Each structure stands twice: as C-alpha cells, then as structure tokens.
XYZ file of C-alpha atoms in Angstrom:
674
model
C 4.779 5.206 -32.816
C 3.838 5.184 -29.120
C 5.390 1.926 -27.924
C 6.800 2.776 -24.481
C 5.240 2.345 -21.061
C 6.809 4.301 -18.244
C 6.265 3.848 -14.516
C 7.703 6.058 -11.782
C 7.931 5.307 -8.073
C 9.161 8.200 -5.920
C 10.930 7.187 -2.723
C 12.528 9.197 0.029
C 16.045 8.709 -1.384
C 15.676 7.606 -4.997
C 13.155 8.048 -7.788
C 12.860 4.748 -9.678
C 11.865 4.668 -13.322
C 10.846 1.522 -15.170
C 10.580 1.643 -18.985
C 8.977 -1.192 -20.925
C 9.074 -1.564 -24.704
C 5.662 -2.906 -25.776
C 7.057 -4.466 -28.920
C 9.725 -6.597 -27.235
C 8.611 -6.741 -23.596
C 12.135 -5.751 -22.572
C 12.518 -3.587 -19.473
C 15.209 -1.113 -18.595
C 15.530 0.881 -15.414
C 16.839 4.209 -14.245
C 17.402 5.626 -10.771
C 17.856 9.267 -9.880
C 17.947 11.184 -6.630
C 14.594 12.340 -5.281
C 14.144 16.099 -4.995
C 12.276 18.474 -2.685
C 9.627 18.856 -5.384
C 9.075 15.260 -6.610
C 8.185 16.515 -10.080
C 11.729 17.817 -10.610
C 13.130 14.378 -9.753
C 10.663 12.679 -12.102
C 11.485 14.920 -15.035
C 15.212 14.628 -14.306
C 14.876 10.852 -14.382
C 12.903 10.954 -17.630
C 15.643 13.060 -19.196
C 18.412 10.884 -17.764
C 16.722 7.759 -19.158
C 16.495 9.348 -22.616
C 12.704 8.944 -22.792
C 10.925 10.664 -25.667
C 7.554 11.439 -24.051
C 5.875 11.665 -27.439
C 6.582 7.928 -27.815
C 5.016 7.022 -24.457
C 1.674 5.211 -24.602
C 1.181 5.073 -20.836
C 2.713 6.995 -17.934
C 1.868 5.539 -14.526
C 2.934 6.962 -11.190
C 2.922 5.839 -7.573
C 3.126 8.910 -5.375
C 3.728 9.628 -1.698
C 2.491 13.219 -1.942
C -0.805 12.567 -0.111
C 0.865 10.349 2.505
C 3.603 12.885 3.218
C 1.107 15.740 3.450
C -0.859 13.885 6.139
C 2.244 12.790 8.057
C 3.915 16.204 8.057
C 0.626 18.117 8.491
C 1.646 20.485 5.697
C -1.971 20.969 4.761
C -4.074 23.897 3.548
C -6.515 25.466 5.979
C -9.595 23.269 6.020
C -13.043 23.407 7.585
C -15.720 20.902 8.573
C -19.471 21.538 8.440
C -21.434 19.030 10.502
C -24.861 18.492 12.021
C -25.518 20.669 15.073
C -24.222 18.862 18.144
C -21.722 16.669 16.267
C -18.746 18.939 15.584
C -16.453 16.871 17.823
C -17.003 13.406 16.327
C -13.551 13.392 14.693
C -11.873 14.458 17.937
C -13.738 12.087 20.262
C -12.851 9.269 17.830
C -13.330 5.816 19.388
C -11.798 7.034 22.676
C -8.986 4.494 22.248
C -5.204 4.828 22.187
C -2.421 3.255 20.152
C -0.605 2.304 23.372
C -3.303 1.513 25.905
C -0.924 1.602 28.896
C 0.970 4.815 28.100
C -1.045 7.403 30.040
C 1.242 10.231 28.932
C 0.997 9.692 25.178
C -1.967 11.461 23.609
C -3.422 10.809 20.186
C -2.400 13.510 17.720
C -4.996 16.284 17.195
C -7.427 16.079 14.255
C -6.526 17.570 10.897
C -9.098 20.352 11.381
C -9.018 22.344 14.674
C -12.245 22.872 16.593
C -12.605 26.540 15.707
C -12.923 25.581 12.038
C -15.529 22.892 12.670
C -18.902 24.638 12.323
C -22.426 23.252 12.561
C -25.844 23.754 10.996
C -29.301 22.520 12.075
C -30.443 19.485 10.028
C -31.297 15.888 10.794
C -31.923 12.604 8.997
C -33.136 9.610 10.979
C -31.806 6.061 10.981
C -34.194 5.079 8.179
C -32.990 7.866 5.870
C -36.036 10.123 6.335
C -35.490 13.892 6.551
C -36.624 14.797 10.051
C -35.290 18.351 9.880
C -34.473 19.991 6.526
C -31.216 21.894 6.200
C -31.494 25.390 7.744
C -30.406 27.309 4.665
C -30.051 30.644 6.478
C -27.648 29.042 8.937
C -25.885 27.348 6.033
C -25.316 30.679 4.290
C -23.972 32.159 7.529
C -21.486 29.294 7.723
C -20.468 29.850 4.101
C -19.921 33.567 4.792
C -17.756 32.835 7.852
C -15.622 30.254 6.064
C -15.093 32.542 3.089
C -13.965 35.301 5.426
C -11.512 32.914 7.110
C -9.996 31.996 3.761
C -10.313 28.226 4.036
C -8.954 26.286 1.070
C -11.086 23.137 1.349
C -14.231 21.963 3.165
C -15.625 18.632 4.385
C -19.391 18.277 4.908
C -20.265 15.492 7.354
C -23.912 15.107 8.417
C -25.369 12.396 10.622
C -26.978 9.468 8.760
C -26.080 11.030 5.415
C -24.957 7.597 4.244
C -28.655 6.749 3.855
C -29.783 10.065 2.368
C -27.321 12.665 1.106
C -29.873 15.342 0.154
C -28.965 17.739 2.975
C -25.237 17.364 2.338
C -25.712 17.993 -1.372
C -27.691 21.162 -0.658
C -25.013 22.320 1.795
C -22.375 21.835 -0.887
C -24.434 23.901 -3.344
C -24.646 26.762 -0.855
C -20.914 26.626 -0.146
C -20.158 26.594 -3.865
C -22.350 29.665 -4.400
C -20.131 31.574 -1.969
C -16.811 29.924 -2.885
C -17.013 28.395 -6.373
C -13.305 27.517 -6.554
C -13.048 25.743 -3.199
C -13.212 21.906 -3.221
C -16.029 20.500 -1.071
C -16.061 16.829 -0.034
C -19.358 15.376 1.201
C -19.473 12.166 3.208
C -22.441 10.719 1.293
C -20.286 10.720 -1.860
C -16.880 9.948 -0.377
C -17.955 7.062 1.895
C -21.694 6.271 2.136
C -21.298 3.897 5.086
C -22.492 3.639 8.684
C -20.147 4.414 11.637
C -19.948 8.178 11.740
C -16.375 8.504 13.001
C -14.925 6.440 10.165
C -17.097 8.239 7.606
C -16.290 11.692 8.983
C -12.565 10.879 9.289
C -12.303 9.604 5.704
C -14.145 12.632 4.359
C -11.920 15.030 6.302
C -8.758 13.267 5.087
C -10.110 13.469 1.541
C -10.795 17.184 1.908
C -7.468 18.202 3.435
C -5.298 16.451 0.832
C -7.447 17.433 -2.161
C -5.799 20.825 -2.879
C -2.325 19.332 -2.383
C -2.886 16.360 -4.682
C -4.819 18.270 -7.343
C -2.052 20.884 -7.515
C 0.588 18.157 -7.799
C -1.189 16.119 -10.474
C -2.020 19.246 -12.468
C 1.588 20.463 -12.473
C 2.969 17.011 -13.314
C 0.445 16.610 -16.125
C 1.462 19.976 -17.553
C 5.181 19.153 -17.382
C 4.595 15.826 -19.130
C 2.425 17.481 -21.786
C 5.123 20.095 -22.388
C 7.510 17.213 -23.019
C 5.188 15.673 -25.626
C 3.065 13.199 -23.614
C -0.456 13.070 -25.096
C -2.328 10.576 -22.866
C -3.823 10.733 -19.370
C -1.479 10.576 -16.405
C -2.418 7.432 -14.428
C -2.013 7.501 -10.644
C -1.780 4.369 -8.531
C -4.184 4.297 -5.583
C -4.274 2.162 -2.457
C -6.925 -0.201 -3.824
C -4.474 -1.587 -6.357
C -5.701 0.252 -9.452
C -5.016 3.534 -11.176
C -7.121 6.643 -11.496
C -6.945 9.713 -13.694
C -6.630 13.308 -12.439
C -10.364 13.686 -13.149
C -11.157 11.268 -10.297
C -8.445 12.611 -8.005
C -10.452 15.803 -7.510
C -13.226 13.889 -5.729
C -11.249 11.036 -4.143
C -7.836 12.477 -3.324
C -7.355 10.427 -0.141
C -7.280 7.250 -2.233
C -3.684 8.245 -3.078
C -2.619 8.034 0.586
C -0.449 4.924 0.748
C -0.138 4.809 -3.054
C 3.540 3.838 -3.126
C 3.423 0.669 -1.005
C 0.570 -0.828 -3.047
C 2.773 -0.977 -6.155
C 5.156 -3.486 -4.605
C 2.301 -5.767 -3.557
C 0.901 -5.712 -7.092
C 4.264 -6.467 -8.689
C 5.073 -9.362 -6.327
C 1.668 -10.949 -6.990
C 2.169 -10.615 -10.759
C 5.696 -12.032 -10.748
C 4.655 -14.993 -8.598
C 1.809 -15.686 -11.041
C 4.239 -15.701 -13.981
C 6.293 -18.286 -12.123
C 3.242 -20.479 -11.527
C 2.556 -19.628 -7.885
C -0.991 -18.295 -7.267
C -0.270 -18.035 -3.520
C 2.525 -15.571 -2.750
C 3.937 -13.368 -0.016
C 5.731 -10.157 -0.951
C 8.778 -9.115 1.112
C 9.763 -5.575 0.083
C 12.800 -4.579 2.165
C 14.272 -1.159 1.571
C 16.608 1.115 3.474
C 14.275 1.964 6.345
C 11.324 -0.405 6.360
C 9.946 -3.709 5.109
C 6.498 -4.020 3.531
C 4.849 -7.443 3.676
C 1.832 -8.355 1.523
C -0.072 -11.529 0.688
C -1.885 -12.817 -2.388
C -4.122 -15.904 -2.371
C -5.396 -17.509 -5.575
C -3.844 -14.611 -7.464
C -5.778 -11.966 -5.493
C -4.261 -9.532 -2.999
C -5.800 -9.260 0.447
C -7.810 -6.058 0.749
C -8.667 -4.166 3.919
C -10.624 -1.086 4.922
C -9.035 -0.947 8.363
C -6.043 1.359 7.874
C -4.779 4.832 8.662
C -1.831 7.146 8.173
C -2.021 8.389 11.768
C -3.637 6.396 14.549
C -7.148 7.539 15.424
C -8.016 8.886 11.987
C -9.070 5.955 9.770
C -9.298 6.165 5.995
C -11.922 3.624 4.992
C -11.198 3.369 1.287
C -10.391 -0.159 0.144
C -6.660 -0.762 0.303
C -4.333 -3.644 -0.469
C -3.331 -4.962 2.935
C 0.347 -4.232 3.512
C 2.057 -4.635 6.878
C 5.008 -2.274 7.370
C 7.702 -2.734 10.010
C 10.902 -0.841 10.786
C 13.376 -3.314 9.290
C 15.638 -2.107 6.508
C 19.250 -1.920 5.461
C 19.728 1.131 7.666
C 17.944 -0.260 10.748
C 20.085 0.158 13.856
C 21.141 -2.649 16.196
C 20.773 -1.595 19.850
C 20.531 -2.962 23.366
C 17.291 -2.595 25.326
C 17.163 -1.835 29.090
C 16.889 -5.548 29.842
C 20.132 -6.235 27.992
C 18.595 -7.812 24.909
C 19.714 -7.207 21.322
C 17.153 -5.337 19.221
C 16.985 -4.273 15.586
C 15.074 -1.178 14.415
C 12.713 0.530 13.992
C 15.284 3.293 14.487
C 17.198 3.848 11.275
C 20.375 5.565 10.175
C 18.425 6.806 7.155
C 19.968 7.867 3.876
C 22.284 10.227 5.772
C 24.442 9.587 7.673
C 23.427 6.047 6.753
C 25.165 2.845 7.862
C 28.592 3.101 9.474
C 30.226 1.735 6.311
C 29.042 4.803 4.379
C 31.668 6.830 6.239
C 29.369 9.735 7.061
C 29.889 9.701 10.825
C 27.445 7.076 12.103
C 29.153 4.550 14.396
C 26.152 2.432 15.429
C 25.871 -0.897 13.562
C 23.094 -1.480 11.043
C 21.886 -4.457 9.009
C 24.023 -3.237 6.106
C 27.130 -3.171 8.317
C 26.368 -6.708 9.504
C 25.973 -7.958 5.929
C 29.241 -6.273 4.897
C 31.009 -7.870 7.882
C 29.644 -11.289 6.905
C 30.817 -10.780 3.307
C 27.274 -10.926 1.947
C 27.624 -7.402 0.622
C 30.647 -6.230 -1.336
C 32.350 -2.867 -1.182
C 29.942 -0.874 -3.340
C 26.240 -0.316 -4.022
C 24.194 1.144 -6.897
C 26.747 0.218 -9.515
C 29.627 1.859 -7.656
C 27.818 5.114 -6.838
C 27.974 4.272 -3.112
C 31.280 2.980 -1.735
C 31.256 0.862 1.434
C 34.135 0.755 3.926
C 34.369 -2.800 5.387
C 36.684 -1.645 8.185
C 34.122 0.897 9.443
C 31.418 -1.788 9.251
C 33.482 -4.247 11.289
C 34.392 -1.592 13.864
C 30.724 -0.672 14.412
C 29.735 -4.324 14.878
C 32.680 -4.951 17.194
C 32.006 -1.945 19.435
C 28.203 -1.989 19.257
C 27.446 -5.701 19.656
C 30.476 -8.007 19.888
C 32.123 -6.468 22.965
C 28.921 -5.714 24.948
C 27.648 -9.278 24.451
C 30.979 -11.072 24.596
C 30.685 -12.392 21.043
C 33.126 -12.866 18.207
C 32.960 -10.389 15.313
C 31.150 -12.645 12.842
C 29.007 -14.146 15.586
C 27.839 -10.621 16.474
C 27.127 -9.729 12.829
C 25.170 -12.943 12.458
C 23.164 -12.073 15.603
C 22.193 -8.694 14.103
C 20.970 -10.362 10.914
C 19.090 -13.054 12.850
C 17.178 -10.468 14.894
C 16.240 -8.584 11.712
C 15.082 -11.835 10.101
C 13.036 -12.696 13.190
C 11.279 -9.324 13.001
C 10.411 -9.857 9.347
C 9.306 -13.427 9.991
C 6.945 -12.197 12.701
C 5.447 -9.739 10.216
C 4.900 -12.549 7.705
C 3.217 -14.634 10.434
C 0.844 -11.763 11.212
C -0.287 -11.451 7.605
C -0.440 -15.195 6.917
C -0.832 -17.562 9.882
C -2.947 -15.112 11.898
C -5.238 -14.771 8.848
C -5.638 -18.508 8.443
C -3.022 -19.078 5.713
C -0.225 -21.662 5.886
C 3.111 -20.139 4.704
C 4.170 -23.565 3.438
C 1.624 -23.155 0.627
C 3.196 -19.897 -0.592
C 6.154 -18.590 -2.540
C 8.090 -15.658 -1.085
C 8.861 -12.832 -3.531
C 11.910 -10.999 -2.158
C 12.559 -7.543 -3.574
C 13.519 -4.001 -2.659
C 17.155 -3.058 -2.258
C 17.695 -5.500 0.645
C 14.946 -8.114 0.257
C 17.055 -10.627 -1.660
C 19.767 -10.482 1.037
C 17.378 -11.838 3.659
C 14.703 -13.657 1.642
C 15.975 -17.235 1.971
C 16.624 -16.869 5.712
C 13.067 -15.606 6.274
C 11.687 -18.429 4.107
C 13.563 -21.045 6.129
C 12.237 -19.600 9.366
C 8.676 -20.111 8.094
C 9.182 -23.317 6.057
C 8.342 -21.457 2.822
C 9.666 -23.723 0.043
C 10.395 -21.213 -2.734
C 11.906 -17.729 -2.946
C 11.542 -15.650 -6.119
C 13.933 -12.768 -6.809
C 12.708 -10.542 -9.696
C 15.133 -9.374 -12.404
C 15.299 -5.844 -10.946
C 14.462 -6.151 -7.236
C 15.201 -2.535 -6.376
C 12.683 -1.113 -8.842
C 10.023 -3.821 -8.619
C 7.600 -1.340 -7.025
C 7.912 0.888 -10.089
C 7.160 -2.152 -12.267
C 3.953 -2.621 -10.257
C 2.678 0.677 -11.603
C 2.745 -0.849 -15.113
C 0.669 -3.868 -14.134
C -2.571 -2.321 -12.898
C -5.949 -1.439 -14.326
C -8.174 1.522 -13.637
C -10.176 0.662 -10.565
C -12.833 2.258 -8.380
C -14.586 0.863 -5.329
C -18.242 1.593 -4.554
C -20.293 0.610 -1.540
C -23.802 0.938 -0.183
C -25.125 0.111 3.280
C -27.476 -2.864 3.358
C -28.275 -3.704 6.975
C -30.732 -6.556 6.904
C -30.996 -10.035 8.411
C -30.185 -12.758 5.876
C -33.482 -14.547 6.529
C -35.312 -11.303 5.696
C -33.200 -10.289 2.688
C -34.914 -9.853 -0.667
C -32.690 -10.933 -3.590
C -34.562 -8.595 -5.956
C -33.993 -5.573 -3.685
C -30.297 -6.383 -3.314
C -30.006 -6.823 -7.072
C -31.581 -3.374 -7.555
C -29.033 -1.800 -5.189
C -26.175 -3.461 -7.040
C -27.633 -2.250 -10.350
C -27.567 1.344 -9.082
C -23.922 0.989 -8.032
C -23.074 -0.491 -11.430
C -24.674 2.436 -13.264
C -22.535 4.855 -11.238
C -19.442 2.762 -11.919
C -20.069 2.665 -15.659
C -20.546 6.438 -15.750
C -17.290 7.094 -13.933
C -15.179 4.730 -16.034
C -16.642 5.895 -19.343
C -15.935 9.469 -18.193
C -12.293 8.396 -17.846
C -12.250 7.082 -21.396
C -12.716 3.356 -20.750
C -14.812 1.552 -23.355
C -17.710 -0.600 -22.147
C -16.011 -3.734 -23.479
C -13.049 -3.106 -21.148
C -15.113 -2.735 -17.951
C -15.236 -5.571 -15.414
C -17.553 -5.395 -12.386
C -16.943 -7.548 -9.302
C -19.500 -7.814 -6.510
C -19.160 -8.728 -2.853
C -21.324 -8.489 0.268
C -20.035 -7.785 3.777
C -21.744 -10.218 6.152
C -21.488 -11.042 9.851
C -23.025 -13.165 12.574
C -25.866 -11.207 14.145
C -24.636 -9.204 17.107
C -21.118 -8.760 15.721
C -19.902 -5.449 14.330
C -16.908 -6.711 12.334
C -17.883 -8.077 8.944
C -16.396 -10.400 6.331
C -16.615 -9.886 2.567
C -18.175 -12.701 0.517
C -18.154 -12.765 -3.295
C -21.643 -12.264 -4.730
C -23.028 -13.569 -8.051
C -24.573 -11.510 -10.839
C -27.526 -11.628 -10.623
C -28.117 -12.348 -6.943
C -29.472 -15.868 -6.513
C -30.458 -17.837 -3.441
C -29.636 -16.107 -0.158
C -28.917 -19.531 1.373
C -25.948 -19.965 -0.989
C -24.461 -16.646 0.182
C -24.896 -17.684 3.809
C -23.174 -21.032 3.187
C -20.292 -19.202 1.507
C -20.039 -16.860 4.503
C -19.813 -19.770 6.951
C -16.984 -21.313 4.896
C -15.052 -18.033 4.668
C -15.512 -17.410 8.397
C -14.063 -20.860 9.097
C -11.012 -20.153 6.931
C -10.433 -16.656 8.335
C -11.118 -17.255 12.036
C -11.007 -21.064 12.337
C -14.597 -21.446 13.524
C -18.116 -21.312 12.088
C -21.590 -21.185 13.661
C -24.020 -22.712 11.186
C -26.911 -22.380 13.642
C -26.314 -18.650 14.291
C -28.338 -16.020 12.380
C -26.405 -14.043 9.753
C -26.802 -10.372 8.833
C -25.910 -8.422 5.702
C -23.976 -5.212 6.342
C -22.752 -3.624 3.103
C -22.785 -4.129 -0.667
C -19.449 -3.623 -2.424
C -18.672 -3.178 -6.112
C -15.195 -3.141 -7.605
C -15.258 -1.509 -11.030
C -12.237 -2.284 -13.214
C -11.318 -0.590 -16.457
C -8.894 -3.001 -18.117
C -5.738 -1.303 -19.370
C -3.816 -3.188 -22.097
C -0.594 -4.601 -20.663
C 2.604 -5.453 -22.470
C 3.994 -8.913 -21.831
C 7.411 -9.290 -20.236
C 10.083 -10.617 -22.554
C 10.396 -14.411 -22.662
C 13.902 -15.863 -22.953
C 15.035 -19.288 -24.085
C 17.714 -21.385 -22.395
C 21.155 -20.914 -23.919
C 22.956 -23.758 -22.198
C 25.727 -21.327 -21.246
C 27.436 -21.659 -17.874
C 28.730 -18.257 -16.777
C 31.833 -18.058 -14.635
C 31.799 -16.173 -11.343
C 33.098 -12.631 -11.589
C 35.013 -13.170 -8.325
C 35.134 -15.162 -5.090
C 35.057 -13.944 -1.506
C 34.785 -15.334 1.984
C 31.181 -15.284 3.216
C 29.997 -16.412 6.646
C 27.025 -18.738 6.997
C 26.038 -20.139 10.414
C 29.393 -19.202 11.896
C 31.499 -20.729 9.129
C 33.451 -18.739 6.537
C 33.065 -20.278 3.076
C 34.786 -19.456 -0.193
C 31.794 -18.256 -2.195
C 31.412 -17.476 -5.923
C 30.073 -14.030 -6.797
C 28.049 -13.744 -10.016
C 27.084 -10.708 -12.047
C 23.272 -10.829 -12.440
C 23.447 -9.450 -15.975
C 25.543 -12.453 -16.999
C 23.104 -15.120 -15.747
C 21.239 -16.636 -18.741
C 17.854 -18.297 -18.814
C 18.059 -21.904 -17.622
C 21.247 -21.466 -15.574
C 21.169 -23.599 -12.410
C 23.557 -23.154 -9.490
C 23.896 -24.317 -5.901
C 24.521 -22.311 -2.781
C 26.569 -20.822 -1.364
C 26.542 -18.074 -3.977
C 26.199 -14.303 -4.161
C 24.538 -12.524 -7.108
C 25.276 -8.813 -7.489
C 23.521 -6.238 -9.659
C 22.916 -2.504 -9.888
C 19.995 -2.318 -7.482
C 20.332 -5.321 -5.160
C 22.362 -8.318 -3.949
C 20.979 -11.864 -3.723
C 22.241 -14.381 -1.176
C 21.887 -18.092 -1.986
C 23.030 -19.893 1.197
C 24.385 -23.445 1.439
C 21.723 -26.082 0.831
C 19.649 -23.882 -1.487
C 19.359 -24.434 -5.240
C 18.731 -21.576 -7.670
C 17.561 -21.455 -11.282
C 17.054 -18.573 -13.717
C 13.619 -18.899 -15.356
C 12.406 -17.711 -18.762
C 11.514 -14.274 -17.372
C 15.003 -14.037 -15.781
C 13.649 -14.372 -12.253
C 15.900 -16.305 -9.875
C 13.877 -19.176 -8.379
C 15.496 -20.434 -5.179
C 14.375 -23.798 -3.792
C 14.787 -23.704 -0.044
C 15.672 -26.681 2.119
C 14.898 -26.589 5.842
C-alpha cells in the first residue's frame, strides 16, 4: 500500500527529508550531509530514514541544481541565434548597474559569449506581420557552424517573436534537422512577452540550464525507480507549484530558485492552519534569511527577479527577499567604527568560533551561546559548542573594541542582526502597502525561532508561530504544493478600446494550452483549476499591476475599478481620471495534487517539567530560565517567558513578557507584548 509522501530539500550543508504518513498525518524527519552530487545525498537520506520507495505515493523535491549552475557558471557550451543586427541585446541589457556609483564594478558577462551568438535575416513587425521570412539558407549555415562547434544547447531569440513565433519555430526545425539531440529553446514558447532583453535573457537562461537539469532529473528518476518508486518525480519550481520531468525539458529555468520557494509555501500553509490568512515567513538558516509574505492566504508573486544582476528570469516566482543574516553571519566593524552583522559568513566550515574549527571572529551563534539562548550542542548532539570559545570571540571582537561588557556586546550583535531582518520584513510588507500589525510571523529554519519574537516586537507583529520542525519546514513545503504552470500573452490595448469578446478568446486559447499540458502530465480534468489575471497600468507607465479577471470576461469598467483599488493599496495613490491600458493576459493553471492532512492532537492536560534550567540574558539581565524539550510539550500546554525550547533541528526563545501555547498541530503560538 503506497501511503507515504516524501519531500527532500537539498541545502549547502544538510539534505532535509520530510516523511508524512497519509493514514495518520504524522510526520518524521531525517537530516543527512549534502554531497558533491546531490543525488547521492538524497539516496543516502532515503536509506538512513528507512524509506521503502515502493510504498511512496509521492516524491517531491526542491532543488538548487539550476541555481548553482547559473551562479557557478558550470554550464554546457550554448549558442544564441537572433535576428540580424540584434546579437548583442543580452549584453547591452538595460545599460544599468547593481551599484550605480561604483565605476569599477562591471556587470558579469552574459551566459553565452559573443562568438557563439549568431544571426540570421528575418523580421516581424510590431503588429506581428512577417515583413521578411526566415532566410533558410542562412539558417542552415548557422546550424552547420553550431554543429561543428559542438554546442550542447541553443536559444532562438527573434525580434517581435512574442506576437508571431513562426520564424522561430522554423529556425528550430532547421536546427533539429542538423542536431536532433540538442535542446532548442525559442522565446515565443518560453516567454511570449514584449521587452526583448527580458525575453531574450529568460530564453538564454532556460537554454543553458536545460542540459544540466534534464540530466539531473533523469538520473534521480532512474535511481528512485531502481529503488522501487513507481510514480512521477515532482520538482518544485519558483512559481510555487511542482512540475514533472516532462515539463522540465522545455522550462528548465523555472527550477532556478526552487529551494527558497518551499519555505514560503510551508509558512503560508502553517499560518493558515493556525487561523492567520495574513502571514510573514522568516526562514533563518546558517548563512541567510529568506523573508516572504502571504496575504489572504496567497503568496506575493513577482516576475522581477534574477540569479545574477543584469540577466532577468521573467517566469512567475513567489516573492522572497534574501539577506545575509544567519547563524554564521560575522559581526564586524565598518570604517566609520559602527558595528555590522553579515552578509559575510563563517559558513559551515570553519563555522562559528564555538565550533572550534579555527574561526575567532564572533557570529550570531556565538552571541546566542554567550547569552545562554543556545546550549552546548546542536543537531541532537552531533555538533558540540564550546561556550568559552564563543565568549572569547565576543570579548575580543566586540566587547573590547567598543568598551562594552561581555553580555552587552553579545546583545549588541543580536540586536544588529534583528535590525537587519526587521528591515527586510519592512521592505516586503510596509513598502508594499501592508501593515505588519495585521500579520503573524512564522519563524523557522535552524535559527529563525531564536530571533522570531525579537523581530516581531520590533515591528509590532502580535503573534509568532514556530512550526513543529522548524529546521525542515522548507522540505515540508514540497509536500504542500500542486502542479502549476503559468501562461501569458501580450495584450497591449487601451481599456476604453478593449473588446471583452477578443480578450475572452485570447484567454480561451491559453486555457486550451494549459489543459493540454496538465493532461499530458497525468492530471485529470476534474483536478484542474484555472486562474486568470490581467496586467494593467496607467497609460504612459511601463510597470504594470496584476488584477484578477473573471471567467468569462465581463464589463471592462469593473476591471478598471479593480485596478484603481489595487493601485491604491500597492502604491498609496489612484488616478481615477487617468486612462488605463491593458498590458498582458496571465493564466495560472493548477493541477490539484491530493494532500494528506497533518495529524491533529487533543489536549492532555499534562504539565511537563523543564529538562533543565540555565542563566539566560534578556535586555542586560541574567534570568534563571527553564529549558524544555520540544518533544515533551503536549497539545494545549501554556507557558510564560522567559523559556527556552530545544529540539533536534532548532531552538526557540520565549522572552519575558511573551506567552506561548502548543496548538493542536503542535505549533508553538507565541503572543507577543510590545
């Protein structure tokens, strides 16, 4: 009987495995060291967890393979075929820089060097009419040259192909005649949208990671099948859904940023279980913190993201803001004499000073050990911490240079880290028109629950939720998603000239394509959900705002009114007298995957005793603080701060003035007082 669901999240240090029993809803976890080839770490973890793959109904995976390939530039040789005169679009970019004032820092070069960017005569005008058919003789010459060079993947990017992809499709046919086994990405299929740099850049990113990702998913699928797994491998993509290897071949770049989306999904789900439709996810690990936001149970989605500055990937992605604040983030002094925290990190090795591997510079972990918030071991005793080394690093690195006491210095390190994370939360909430006081903060990751209440107090967030297994919450996110694909079609028309029937016809075409793709992946028609939206803007603007659209399209005036309201919420102003333009039609196609329910517990009335007590410093005062074992906390247990809760994958700090309760899903709900 196939009654297990398995999710795997591969990190830089650990591979996290989350196993859910469908019958009971109970979850168990396993952690194993990540390996050079991630597949070896995954299979080692599966074996270590005692998973019988023949009993697995669903295997879901969040992978960093595409992200790492783009960051490290370990990519196969790729080529670009573009319209004559436009070979340098991806290198000219938008002529902007990440740091406008640093004249010495250049943007990194494009993924495909100029010598491998070839051109052919062809042209389509701004209305989608073929002005110049593809020069097929020139196209065959290009195919011959690229075959001789031994390229492994090709991107075809023609001007105005978003309106008419006929020339690109013919170019792909000619390339396939010469090189039938080489993947060819065409911009009219990958991203049929205006703005040639963004379209070209996304198509190139898709092309260069395609061989890497296809090889990885194929090998992982084979290893799982050899172990007895009989279903499709499901891969988490940046849009917050999963896709099968069949779709990966055409949309490989959707897996770039796969890992961080899982945490956002899990935090949204857990907050919903606890009755909070508005939530902010704070995923703090060893090196970085990922911040996400969900409003009315829906994650914020963006198309404005990249792995490397200057080379956008315009696939829909859950908006996640990442900053360099983690357990290993280093405390340092800037040239002006101010205390800073991160983004530099001690990493997994040598790690914080208390690891005893030679680092002497203080980190957030050393500060928390000095303050007594962390004990003397992590990961169930697998990592031993030396408090004396932690105190020495804080004393030499911060206390003496700033003339502070030991615990005052440790507290300063933690406060700077909290300020950095609070600023990130402000950027994704207040700057987007959301009031943090209306949200719950879901604190997870290995270090999130250490800092969650302090960040919440800084922002007047009233509630902090700590999941049962904070360190593997991202892996849990992989179990909570549906199959999902995003489709779009340009629709540049003034609202007062828009024809509802024409727009409905365009949406119908997108829906037919969506149905075909999901049914190809084995989703039944009854399990398909289609969600429409239209990107709109005030005439003369070039940045648009997505507005939910009905099915079928009704009065255009209603869409315009909705746009004005959304613009007011997002940017705090509206211009009811200004003309509005439509920009793009969007369709989110969801194939609903059955989900097991988390186990529900009933209050026992038991009052567990602390496993120990230790002195913990809060606001400069050392307090005798009870330390609880998380596994011993029953449903319904209520306790007041100060308290420390320790478990295999994380430590939770409940400071004085806060009140905590264990709910029926075994989340710790902390009510925060200002």
